[in-house]
Coordinates of C-alpha atoms and ligand atoms in Angstrom, one line a residue:
M1 CA -19.0 6.5 -14.5
I2 CA -16.7 6.0 -17.0
G3 CA -17.7 6.2 -20.8
L4 CA -15.6 3.9 -23.1
I5 CA -15.3 4.8 -26.9
S6 CA -13.4 3.1 -29.5
A7 CA -13.3 2.5 -33.1
T8 CA -11.9 -0.6 -34.4
A9 CA -12.3 -4.1 -33.5
A10 CA -9.1 -4.6 -31.6
G11 CA -10.2 -1.1 -29.7
A12 CA -13.4 -2.2 -29.0
A13 CA -12.2 -6.0 -27.8
A14 CA -10.3 -3.8 -25.3
R15 CA -13.1 -1.8 -24.9
D16 CA -14.8 -5.0 -23.6
R17 CA -12.4 -6.1 -21.1
L18 CA -12.7 -3.4 -19.0
A19 CA -16.3 -2.9 -19.2
A20 CA -17.1 -6.2 -18.0
A21 CA -14.4 -5.7 -15.4
W22 CA -15.9 -3.2 -14.1
P23 CA -19.5 -3.1 -15.1
E24 CA -20.9 -0.8 -12.5
R25 CA -18.3 1.7 -13.6
T26 CA -18.2 2.0 -17.1
R27 CA -20.7 2.7 -19.9
V28 CA -20.1 2.1 -23.0
Y29 CA -20.5 4.7 -26.5
E30 CA -21.1 3.6 -29.2
G31 CA -21.7 5.3 -32.7
P32 CA -19.4 8.0 -34.9
V33 CA -16.6 8.7 -32.7
G34 CA -16.6 12.4 -32.6
D35 CA -20.3 12.2 -30.9
A36 CA -19.6 9.7 -28.4
V37 CA -16.5 11.1 -27.6
R38 CA -18.9 14.3 -27.1
A39 CA -21.3 12.4 -24.9
A40 CA -19.1 11.1 -22.4
F41 CA -17.5 14.6 -22.3
A42 CA -20.7 15.8 -21.2
E43 CA -21.7 12.9 -18.9
C44 CA -19.3 11.4 -17.2
E45 CA -16.3 11.9 -14.6
Q46 CA -13.5 9.8 -17.1
L47 CA -12.9 9.0 -20.1
V48 CA -11.1 5.9 -21.6
C49 CA -10.7 6.1 -25.6
F50 CA -9.5 3.6 -27.2
L51 CA -8.2 6.2 -30.2
A52 CA -5.3 7.9 -31.3
T53 CA -3.6 10.6 -29.0
G54 CA -4.0 12.9 -32.5
A55 CA -7.5 12.5 -32.5
V56 CA -8.6 12.4 -29.1
V57 CA -6.8 16.3 -28.7
R58 CA -8.6 17.0 -32.0
L59 CA -12.6 16.0 -30.4
L60 CA -11.5 17.4 -26.5
A61 CA -10.2 20.9 -27.7
P62 CA -12.9 22.8 -27.8
L63 CA -14.4 21.0 -24.6
L64 CA -12.1 22.0 -22.5
A65 CA -13.1 24.5 -19.7
D66 CA -11.2 23.5 -16.5
K67 CA -8.8 21.3 -15.2
A68 CA -10.4 21.5 -11.8
T69 CA -13.9 20.1 -13.7
D70 CA -13.1 18.3 -16.9
P71 CA -13.2 15.1 -16.9
G72 CA -9.7 12.5 -16.6
V73 CA -9.2 11.5 -20.1
V74 CA -7.3 8.1 -21.0
C75 CA -5.8 7.0 -24.0
V76 CA -5.3 3.1 -25.0
D77 CA -3.6 2.6 -28.7
E78 CA -4.6 -0.6 -30.7
G79 CA -1.9 -2.8 -29.8
G80 CA -2.8 -2.4 -26.0
R81 CA 0.8 -1.4 -25.1
F82 CA 0.3 2.0 -23.4
A83 CA -2.4 3.7 -21.1
V84 CA -1.9 7.1 -21.6
S85 CA -2.7 10.3 -19.0
L86 CA -4.1 12.8 -22.2
V87 CA -5.9 15.6 -19.4
G88 CA -7.2 15.7 -15.7
G89 CA -4.0 13.9 -14.8
H90 CA -5.0 14.5 -10.9
G91 CA -8.6 16.8 -10.5
G92 CA -9.9 14.3 -13.3
G93 CA -7.7 11.5 -11.9
A94 CA -6.2 10.1 -15.3
N95 CA -2.9 9.3 -13.5
E96 CA -4.8 6.6 -11.3
L97 CA -7.0 5.5 -13.7
A98 CA -3.9 4.8 -16.9
G99 CA -2.8 3.0 -14.0
E100 CA -5.5 0.8 -13.3
V101 CA -6.2 0.9 -16.8
G102 CA -2.9 -0.9 -17.4
E103 CA -2.6 -3.4 -14.6
L104 CA -6.4 -5.1 -16.2
L105 CA -4.7 -4.5 -20.1
G106 CA -1.3 -5.3 -19.3
A107 CA -0.9 -2.2 -20.5
T108 CA 2.3 0.2 -19.5
P109 CA 0.2 3.4 -17.8
V110 CA 1.6 6.5 -19.5
V111 CA 2.3 10.0 -17.3
T112 CA 3.4 13.1 -18.2
T113 CA 3.0 15.4 -14.6
A114 CA 5.7 15.9 -13.4
T115 CA 5.0 14.9 -10.0
D116 CA 3.6 11.8 -10.3
A117 CA 6.7 11.3 -12.6
V118 CA 9.8 11.8 -10.1
G119 CA 8.1 11.1 -7.6
L120 CA 6.6 13.6 -5.7
P121 CA 2.8 13.5 -4.5
G122 CA 1.1 16.1 -6.3
L123 CA -0.4 18.7 -3.8
D124 CA -4.0 18.3 -5.4
T125 CA -3.8 14.8 -4.5
L126 CA -3.1 15.1 -0.8
G127 CA -6.9 14.4 0.6
M128 CA -7.7 17.6 1.6
P129 CA -8.6 20.7 -0.3
V130 CA -5.9 23.5 -1.2
E131 CA -6.1 26.6 -2.5
G132 CA -3.8 29.4 -3.9
D133 CA -0.6 28.7 -6.5
V134 CA -0.5 25.2 -7.1
A135 CA 1.5 25.4 -10.3
G136 CA 3.8 27.8 -8.9
V137 CA 4.4 25.7 -5.2
S138 CA 4.6 22.7 -7.3
R139 CA 7.1 23.8 -10.2
A140 CA 9.7 25.1 -7.3
L141 CA 9.3 21.6 -5.0
L142 CA 10.1 20.1 -8.4
D143 CA 13.0 22.3 -9.4
G144 CA 14.5 21.8 -5.9
E145 CA 14.0 25.4 -4.7
P146 CA 13.3 25.4 -1.0
V147 CA 10.0 26.0 0.3
A148 CA 9.3 26.2 3.3
L149 CA 6.6 24.6 5.4
D150 CA 3.9 26.4 7.8
A151 CA 1.8 24.4 9.5
E152 CA 0.2 25.3 12.3
S153 CA -0.5 22.3 13.6
A154 CA 0.5 18.6 13.1
W155 CA -1.3 16.5 10.0
P156 CA -0.1 13.5 8.6
L157 CA 1.7 14.8 5.5
P158 CA 3.3 12.4 2.8
P159 CA 6.7 13.7 2.6
L160 CA 7.0 17.3 0.3
R161 CA 10.6 17.6 0.3
A162 CA 9.5 21.2 2.7
A163 CA 12.6 23.2 4.3
A164 CA 12.5 25.6 7.6
E165 CA 12.3 28.5 5.2
G166 CA 11.8 29.3 2.3
S167 CA 11.0 31.7 -0.8
Y168 CA 7.1 29.4 -1.9
V169 CA 5.4 28.3 1.4
I170 CA 3.1 25.6 1.8
R171 CA 0.6 26.5 4.7
V172 CA -1.4 24.2 6.7
S173 CA -4.1 26.1 8.3
D174 CA -7.8 26.0 9.1
R175 CA -8.2 29.8 9.2
L176 CA -9.8 32.0 7.2
V177 CA -6.5 33.2 5.3
E178 CA -6.2 33.6 1.5
P179 CA -2.9 32.6 0.0
A180 CA -0.4 34.6 -1.0
P181 CA 1.7 34.7 -3.9
H182 CA 4.1 32.1 -3.8
E183 CA 2.2 30.4 -0.9
V184 CA -0.5 27.7 -1.3
V185 CA -3.2 26.9 1.9
L186 CA -3.6 22.9 2.5
R187 CA -7.1 22.6 3.8
P188 CA -6.7 19.6 6.9
R189 CA -10.2 18.4 8.0
S190 CA -9.8 19.8 11.8
I191 CA -12.9 21.7 12.3
V192 CA -16.0 19.2 13.6
V193 CA -19.8 21.5 14.3
G194 CA -21.9 20.0 16.2
V195 CA -26.1 21.4 15.5
G196 CA -29.0 20.6 16.8
A197 CA -32.2 21.7 15.4
S198 CA -36.1 22.0 16.8
K199 CA -38.5 20.1 14.1
G200 CA -39.0 22.0 10.3
A201 CA -36.0 23.7 11.0
S202 CA -35.0 24.9 7.5
V203 CA -32.1 24.0 5.8
D204 CA -31.3 27.8 5.0
E205 CA -31.3 28.6 8.4
V206 CA -28.9 25.2 10.2
L207 CA -26.3 26.9 6.6
E208 CA -26.3 30.3 7.5
L209 CA -25.9 29.4 11.4
V210 CA -23.3 27.3 10.7
E211 CA -21.5 29.0 8.0
G212 CA -22.1 32.2 10.0
A213 CA -20.6 31.2 13.3
L214 CA -17.2 29.8 11.2
R215 CA -17.2 33.3 9.9
D216 CA -16.9 34.8 13.1
A217 CA -14.3 32.4 14.1
G218 CA -11.9 33.0 11.2
L219 CA -12.6 29.7 10.0
S220 CA -12.3 28.1 6.5
A221 CA -15.2 26.0 5.7
R222 CA -13.2 23.9 3.7
S223 CA -11.2 22.5 6.8
L224 CA -14.9 21.2 8.1
A225 CA -14.5 17.2 8.1
E226 CA -18.2 17.0 9.3
L227 CA -21.5 17.7 11.0
A228 CA -22.4 16.5 14.3
T229 CA -25.9 15.8 16.0
V230 CA -27.9 13.4 18.4
D231 CA -29.1 10.2 16.7
A232 CA -32.7 11.5 16.7
K233 CA -31.7 14.0 14.4
A234 CA -30.5 12.0 12.0
A235 CA -33.3 12.8 9.1
E236 CA -34.0 15.6 10.0
P237 CA -34.3 17.0 6.7
G238 CA -32.7 20.5 7.4
I239 CA -29.6 19.3 9.1
V240 CA -29.1 16.6 6.5
E241 CA -30.0 18.9 3.5
A242 CA -27.0 21.2 5.0
A243 CA -24.0 18.2 5.5
A244 CA -25.1 17.6 1.8
R245 CA -24.9 21.2 0.3
L246 CA -21.2 21.5 2.9
G247 CA -20.5 18.4 1.3
V248 CA -19.8 16.6 4.3
P249 CA -20.3 13.7 6.1
L250 CA -23.3 14.0 9.2
V251 CA -22.2 12.2 12.2
T252 CA -25.0 11.4 15.1
Y253 CA -24.0 9.7 18.5
S254 CA -26.5 8.8 20.3
A255 CA -27.9 10.8 23.4
E256 CA -26.9 8.2 26.3
E257 CA -23.4 8.8 24.6
L258 CA -23.6 12.8 24.7
A259 CA -24.9 13.0 28.2
K260 CA -21.8 12.5 29.1
V261 CA -20.0 15.0 27.8
E262 CA -19.5 18.4 29.6
V263 CA -20.7 21.1 28.3
P264 CA -19.6 24.9 29.0
N265 CA -24.2 25.1 28.1
P266 CA -26.2 22.6 28.8
S267 CA -30.5 22.9 28.7
D268 CA -33.3 21.8 29.9
A269 CA -34.5 22.1 26.5
P270 CA -32.2 19.4 24.7
L271 CA -32.8 16.7 27.9
A272 CA -36.5 17.2 27.6
A273 CA -36.7 16.6 23.8
V274 CA -34.0 14.1 23.3
G275 CA -32.7 13.2 26.2
T276 CA -29.4 15.0 26.6
P277 CA -28.8 18.3 28.0
S278 CA -26.9 19.0 25.0
V279 CA -26.9 18.1 21.5
A280 CA -24.4 21.0 20.0
E281 CA -21.5 21.0 22.2
A282 CA -21.6 17.7 22.9
A283 CA -22.0 16.6 19.3
A284 CA -19.0 18.1 18.7
L285 CA -17.1 17.7 21.9
V286 CA -17.6 14.2 21.1
R287 CA -14.7 13.1 20.3
G288 CA -12.4 15.2 21.5
G289 CA -11.2 18.8 21.0
E290 CA -10.8 22.3 21.6
L291 CA -14.5 23.9 21.5
L292 CA -13.7 27.6 19.0
V293 CA -17.3 28.8 19.1
P294 CA -19.5 27.4 22.1
K295 CA -23.7 26.7 21.1
R296 CA -24.8 29.5 19.6
K297 CA -28.3 30.5 18.1
S298 CA -29.6 31.1 15.2
A299 CA -32.1 34.8 15.3
R300 CA -34.7 34.5 13.3
A301 CA -36.6 38.5 12.8
D302 CA -39.5 37.0 11.5
G303 CA -41.1 35.0 14.8
H304 CA -41.0 31.9 13.5
A305 CA -40.9 28.9 15.9
S306 CA -39.0 27.0 14.6
M307 CA -34.8 27.1 16.1
A308 CA -31.3 26.0 15.0
T309 CA -28.3 25.8 17.0
C310 CA -24.5 25.0 16.9
A311 CA -20.9 24.9 18.2
V312 CA -17.7 25.0 16.7
V313 CA -14.8 22.4 18.1
R314 CA -11.4 21.6 16.9
R315 CA -10.0 18.7 16.6
P316 CA -6.1 17.6 17.0
G317 CA -4.0 16.1 14.0
R318 CA -4.4 12.6 13.9
G319 CA -0.9 10.7 13.1
R320 CA -1.4 7.9 11.2
L321 CA 0.6 4.4 11.8
A322 CA 0.7 2.1 8.3
V323 CA 1.2 -1.0 9.5
V324 CA 3.0 -2.5 6.0
G325 CA 3.8 -6.3 5.5
L326 CA 6.2 -6.7 2.3
G327 CA 5.8 -9.9 1.7
P328 CA 8.9 -12.7 1.1
G329 CA 11.3 -10.3 -0.7
A330 CA 10.3 -10.4 -4.4
R331 CA 9.2 -6.8 -5.4
D332 CA 6.4 -8.3 -7.6
L333 CA 5.0 -9.9 -4.2
V334 CA 4.6 -6.6 -2.5
T335 CA 0.6 -5.7 -2.6
P336 CA -0.1 -2.5 -4.1
R337 CA -1.5 -1.0 -1.6
A338 CA 1.1 -1.7 0.5
T339 CA 3.1 0.2 -2.0
A340 CA 0.5 3.1 -1.5
E341 CA 1.2 3.3 1.9
L342 CA 4.9 3.4 1.7
R343 CA 4.3 5.9 -0.3
R344 CA 2.3 7.9 1.7
A345 CA 4.5 8.4 4.9
S346 CA 6.8 10.5 5.6
V347 CA 8.4 8.5 7.7
L348 CA 9.3 5.2 7.9
V349 CA 10.4 2.8 10.5
G350 CA 12.2 -0.4 10.0
L351 CA 14.6 -2.9 10.2
D352 CA 17.7 -1.9 8.3
Q353 CA 17.7 -5.1 5.6
Y354 CA 13.9 -4.3 5.1
V355 CA 14.1 -1.0 4.3
D356 CA 16.6 -1.4 1.5
Q357 CA 14.4 -4.1 -0.3
I358 CA 12.1 -1.3 -0.8
R359 CA 14.2 2.5 -0.2
D360 CA 13.6 3.6 -3.9
L361 CA 9.8 3.3 -3.8
L362 CA 10.0 5.5 -0.8
R363 CA 9.4 9.1 -1.9
P364 CA 12.0 12.0 -2.1
G365 CA 12.0 13.4 1.8
T366 CA 11.0 10.7 3.7
L367 CA 12.6 10.1 7.6
V368 CA 14.1 6.8 7.6
L369 CA 14.3 5.2 11.1
E370 CA 15.9 2.1 10.6
S371 CA 17.7 0.2 12.5
G372 CA 19.2 -3.6 13.2
L373 CA 17.7 -6.7 14.4
G374 CA 16.4 -7.3 18.3
A375 CA 15.6 -4.1 18.7
E376 CA 12.3 -4.6 18.2
E377 CA 10.4 -3.0 20.9
E378 CA 12.3 0.5 20.4
R379 CA 10.9 0.5 16.8
A380 CA 7.7 -0.1 17.8
R381 CA 7.6 2.7 20.1
T382 CA 9.1 4.8 18.1
A383 CA 6.8 4.3 15.4
V384 CA 4.1 4.7 17.6
A385 CA 5.7 8.1 19.4
E386 CA 6.0 9.5 15.6
A387 CA 2.5 8.8 14.5
R388 CA 1.7 10.3 17.8
K389 CA 3.3 13.6 16.7
G390 CA 1.2 14.1 14.2
Q391 CA 3.3 12.1 11.5
A392 CA 2.6 9.6 8.9
V393 CA 4.6 6.3 9.6
A394 CA 5.2 3.5 8.3
L395 CA 6.3 0.5 9.9
I396 CA 7.1 -2.2 8.2
G397 CA 7.9 -5.9 8.6
S398 CA 8.5 -8.5 5.8
G399 CA 5.9 -11.4 5.0
D400 CA 3.2 -10.2 7.6
A401 CA 3.9 -7.5 9.4
G402 CA 1.0 -9.0 12.0
V403 CA 3.5 -12.4 11.4
Y404 CA 5.5 -13.3 13.9
A405 CA 6.4 -8.7 13.2
M406 CA 6.1 -6.2 14.4
A407 CA 2.3 -5.3 14.7
S408 CA 1.9 -6.5 17.9
P409 CA 3.9 -4.7 20.4
A410 CA 3.4 -1.6 18.2
L411 CA 0.1 -1.9 18.8
A412 CA 0.4 -2.7 22.2
E413 CA 1.5 0.8 22.6
A414 CA -0.5 2.3 20.7
S415 CA -2.8 4.7 22.4
D416 CA -6.9 5.7 21.0
D417 CA -5.2 8.9 19.4
I418 CA -4.2 7.9 16.6
D419 CA -5.3 6.1 13.3
V420 CA -3.7 2.4 12.7
I421 CA -4.2 1.3 8.9
G422 CA -2.8 -2.5 8.6
V423 CA -1.3 -4.0 4.9
P424 CA -1.7 -7.6 4.9
G425 CA 1.0 -9.4 3.4
V426 CA 2.6 -12.7 2.0
T427 CA 4.2 -14.7 5.0
A428 CA 6.7 -17.4 4.4
A429 CA 3.7 -20.2 4.7
L430 CA 2.4 -19.1 1.9
A431 CA 5.0 -17.7 -0.7
A432 CA 6.7 -21.3 0.5
G433 CA 3.8 -23.5 -0.2
A434 CA 3.4 -21.7 -3.5
I435 CA 6.8 -23.4 -4.2
L436 CA 6.2 -26.5 -2.4
G437 CA 3.1 -27.2 -4.4
A438 CA -0.4 -27.6 -2.3
P439 CA 0.6 -28.2 1.2
L440 CA -2.2 -26.4 2.9
G441 CA -4.6 -27.2 0.7
H442 CA -6.1 -28.5 4.4
D443 CA -6.2 -27.5 7.9
H444 CA -2.6 -26.0 9.2
V445 CA -1.2 -23.9 11.5
S446 CA 2.6 -21.7 11.9
I447 CA 4.2 -22.4 15.0
S448 CA 7.6 -20.3 16.0
L449 CA 10.3 -22.3 17.4
S450 CA 12.2 -19.1 18.5
D451 CA 11.8 -19.6 22.5
L452 CA 13.5 -15.9 22.6
H453 CA 10.2 -15.0 23.7
T454 CA 8.0 -18.0 24.6
P455 CA 9.0 -20.7 27.2
W456 CA 10.2 -24.3 25.1
E457 CA 6.9 -25.6 27.4
V458 CA 4.1 -23.7 25.8
I459 CA 6.2 -24.3 22.3
E460 CA 6.2 -28.3 22.9
R461 CA 2.9 -28.2 24.2
R462 CA 1.5 -26.5 20.7
V463 CA 3.4 -29.4 18.7
R464 CA 1.8 -32.1 20.4
A465 CA -1.0 -31.0 20.0
A466 CA -0.6 -30.0 16.1
A467 CA 0.8 -33.5 15.5
E468 CA -2.5 -34.7 17.8
A469 CA -4.9 -33.0 15.5
D470 CA -3.2 -34.0 12.0
L471 CA -2.5 -30.6 11.1
V472 CA 0.1 -29.5 8.4
V473 CA 2.6 -27.2 10.5
T474 CA 5.4 -24.6 9.4
F475 CA 7.8 -23.8 11.4
Y476 CA 8.9 -20.5 11.3
N477 CA 12.5 -19.1 13.1
P478 CA 12.9 -22.8 13.0
R479 CA 16.8 -23.1 13.8
S480 CA 19.7 -20.8 14.1
R481 CA 23.9 -21.0 15.4
G482 CA 22.5 -20.7 18.8
R483 CA 19.0 -22.7 19.0
D484 CA 19.9 -26.3 17.3
W485 CA 18.5 -29.2 19.1
Q486 CA 14.7 -27.4 19.2
L487 CA 13.7 -29.0 15.2
P488 CA 15.0 -31.9 15.5
K489 CA 12.8 -32.2 19.1
A490 CA 9.9 -30.9 17.3
L491 CA 9.8 -33.2 14.0
A492 CA 10.5 -36.5 16.7
I493 CA 7.2 -35.0 18.5
L494 CA 5.5 -35.3 14.7
A495 CA 6.6 -38.1 13.6
G496 CA 5.8 -39.9 16.9
H497 CA 1.7 -39.3 14.8
R498 CA 2.5 -39.8 10.8
E499 CA 4.4 -42.0 9.0
P500 CA 8.3 -42.0 8.3
G501 CA 7.7 -40.6 4.5
T502 CA 5.7 -37.9 5.3
P503 CA 6.9 -35.6 3.2
V504 CA 8.2 -32.6 4.5
G505 CA 8.7 -29.0 2.8
V506 CA 11.7 -27.1 3.3
V507 CA 12.4 -23.2 2.0
R508 CA 14.7 -20.4 2.1
N509 CA 14.6 -17.8 1.2
A510 CA 11.5 -18.0 -0.9
S511 CA 11.5 -15.4 -3.2
R512 CA 14.7 -14.1 -2.6
P513 CA 17.5 -14.2 -5.6
D514 CA 18.8 -17.7 -3.7
E515 CA 16.0 -19.4 -3.2
S516 CA 15.5 -22.5 -3.1
S517 CA 13.5 -25.3 -1.9
R518 CA 13.6 -29.2 -1.3
L519 CA 11.2 -31.6 -0.7
T520 CA 12.3 -34.7 1.6
T521 CA 10.4 -36.4 4.3
L522 CA 10.0 -36.8 8.5
A523 CA 12.5 -39.5 8.3
S524 CA 15.4 -38.0 5.8
L525 CA 15.2 -34.4 7.0
D526 CA 18.2 -33.4 7.8
P527 CA 18.5 -30.3 10.5
A528 CA 21.4 -29.5 9.6
T529 CA 20.2 -27.3 6.1
V530 CA 17.7 -25.6 7.9
D531 CA 18.4 -22.0 9.1
M532 CA 16.4 -19.2 9.9
M533 CA 15.7 -18.1 6.1
T534 CA 14.1 -21.3 6.4
V535 CA 10.6 -22.4 6.8
V536 CA 9.4 -26.1 7.5
T537 CA 6.5 -27.1 6.0
V538 CA 5.5 -30.7 7.6
G539 CA 2.9 -32.9 5.6
N540 CA -0.3 -34.4 7.2
T541 CA -1.4 -37.7 6.9
A542 CA -2.9 -37.6 3.8
T543 CA 0.0 -35.1 2.4
R544 CA 1.7 -36.6 -0.3
E545 CA 4.3 -36.3 -3.3
I546 CA 3.1 -36.2 -6.9
A547 CA 4.9 -35.4 -9.9
G548 CA 7.9 -33.9 -7.9
R549 CA 5.5 -31.6 -4.9
M550 CA 3.7 -31.8 -2.4
V551 CA 0.1 -32.0 -1.9
T552 CA -2.3 -32.3 0.5
P553 CA -6.0 -33.2 -0.3
R554 CA -8.6 -31.4 0.4
G555 CA -9.9 -34.1 2.1
Y556 CA -10.9 -37.7 2.6
R557 CA -13.5 -37.5 0.7
W558 CA -13.3 -34.9 -1.9
Q559 CA -13.0 -37.2 -4.5
T560 CA -16.3 -38.8 -4.5
S561 CA -18.2 -36.3 -3.2
E562 CA -20.8 -33.7 -4.8
E563 CA -18.4 -30.8 -4.0
G564 CA -15.6 -32.5 -5.2
A565 CA -17.7 -31.5 -9.0
K566 CA -16.6 -27.6 -8.3
Ligands
SAH1 N1 6.4 -11.3 9.5 C1 7.5 -13.2 8.5 C2 8.4 -13.7 9.3 C3 9.3 -13.2 10.8 S1 9.4 -14.8 11.7 C4 6.6 -12.6 7.7 O1 5.0 -13.3 7.7 O2 6.5 -14.1 6.5 C5 10.9 -14.9 10.7 C6 11.6 -16.2 10.5 O3 10.3 -16.3 9.1 C7 12.5 -16.3 9.3 O4 13.1 -17.7 10.7 C8 12.0 -17.6 8.8 O5 11.5 -19.0 9.6 C9 10.5 -17.3 8.0 N2 10.9 -16.6 7.0 C10 10.9 -15.2 6.7 N3 10.9 -14.8 5.3 C11 11.6 -16.2 4.6 C12 11.4 -15.8 3.3 N4 11.2 -15.8 2.5 N5 11.3 -17.6 2.7 C13 11.0 -18.6 3.9 N6 11.2 -18.2 5.2 C14 11.2 -17.1 5.8

């Protein structure tokens, strides 16, 4: 919950905007500000104070305890110009909150945490538990001192600007190691514990067994990713509560699926009870990995009838492939999610001209693998190969990376041993549509006129179908130096079904510095003015030019129908 505190009318107005935008996330504290701040500090994970930083500092000072547990606090000034991350920048999420508040109120986020300011990820923001000398190692990273990365297994980390050797060390380990001086240990979520339990087994019995198994195997409980069991035990209180206390999800599988897993220690008891010869080992192994602790049972001295079993598996790090659309060109049409994925990646793969577009967004130390036009297959293969090594990879494309772009060749190569994250982008047809007016107001289609990978007969068949179906058509790859007869041919097919005066929008370099657009008609379009930086949008039989804009009505009955009122 985010506690909101204000003192003045302007503050209250800004406060109400936040409260209205995030009704589920926020709670307004009224009354004297001192009492309000103290109450919110005690009850909320985060605070937004519409007060001067000085006032807030004085009120908070006696309340602050520990940066790992204190709420994150953001201050917004009276003019609503700045959202200042005051305390709890990382642990309390104040840096991120300052960004969110800034976006909502149109205020500039002010973040003074060093790692954020220079574009390095904070070691405590990687989504992995971290132990040891976080402050010292962060400072060394910032000062450019050599910091060694010692990863016991591959894990998809963001770029940490780390070297092979150094007097400071970032260790990635799921083993029960104590961080040395000048060292941090990052805990990858690599360990899965499969559990089984007879009805009524207590949470203590399950917990003792799991924790004992991890300890004996020399593994850190902080690297635990999940507990796993069979569906029939999904609501077994001892197991459910054990997962909750360990702070990990409980994942369950069907007996049928578990019965197929080959395990070293099958037995008859679970087969009779739940329909699989193994619960603990099978549930731990079902998604692959290495069995570190075979099935063991709880040993109870008190002669109690209940029983629990567990088995421990280490799963290999899964690489991460983000397929990221950069939008048509303008920086403010790159989505925040795309930016976040670019900064999350330690390897960036893309066409050189697109890399140039976003190079300044990358974190220092990102490995950039750029290549020239035409090397699509190779880029796709490289991106997937890097992800399979366990890296965090971003594969970029202009517009939407799934539209005539890299997503398909990459996913055709990708096996199920990597995670794939798609980030949509503003595709050229939409960017052009917004410039032209509202050409896509009714059913529409995109057709690429490039016959490099598609036979012309196929393209022509689709153009004909679009012509007959009266769809608005946007042509991608409309014309290049060596490929100049396709566009006139396609327009002629459309002209067979539409008036010569049908509006046609031609947009070149949408949202780029040399953007240009023209509104013409089917009869007067000069194909020579069209090139590969261009999309051509042809209206349907209802599309009109109105006040210099291209408008396709929502429907022919739109104005009179009841729906028109909406
Ligand atoms: N993935 C891209 C399309 C790649 S195909 C997207 O979603 O937009 C390349 C074609 O897209 C170009 O030949 C051109 O027709 C069109 N295109 C891409 N960006 C454009 C822009 N900014 N302005 C106009 N057309 C563009």
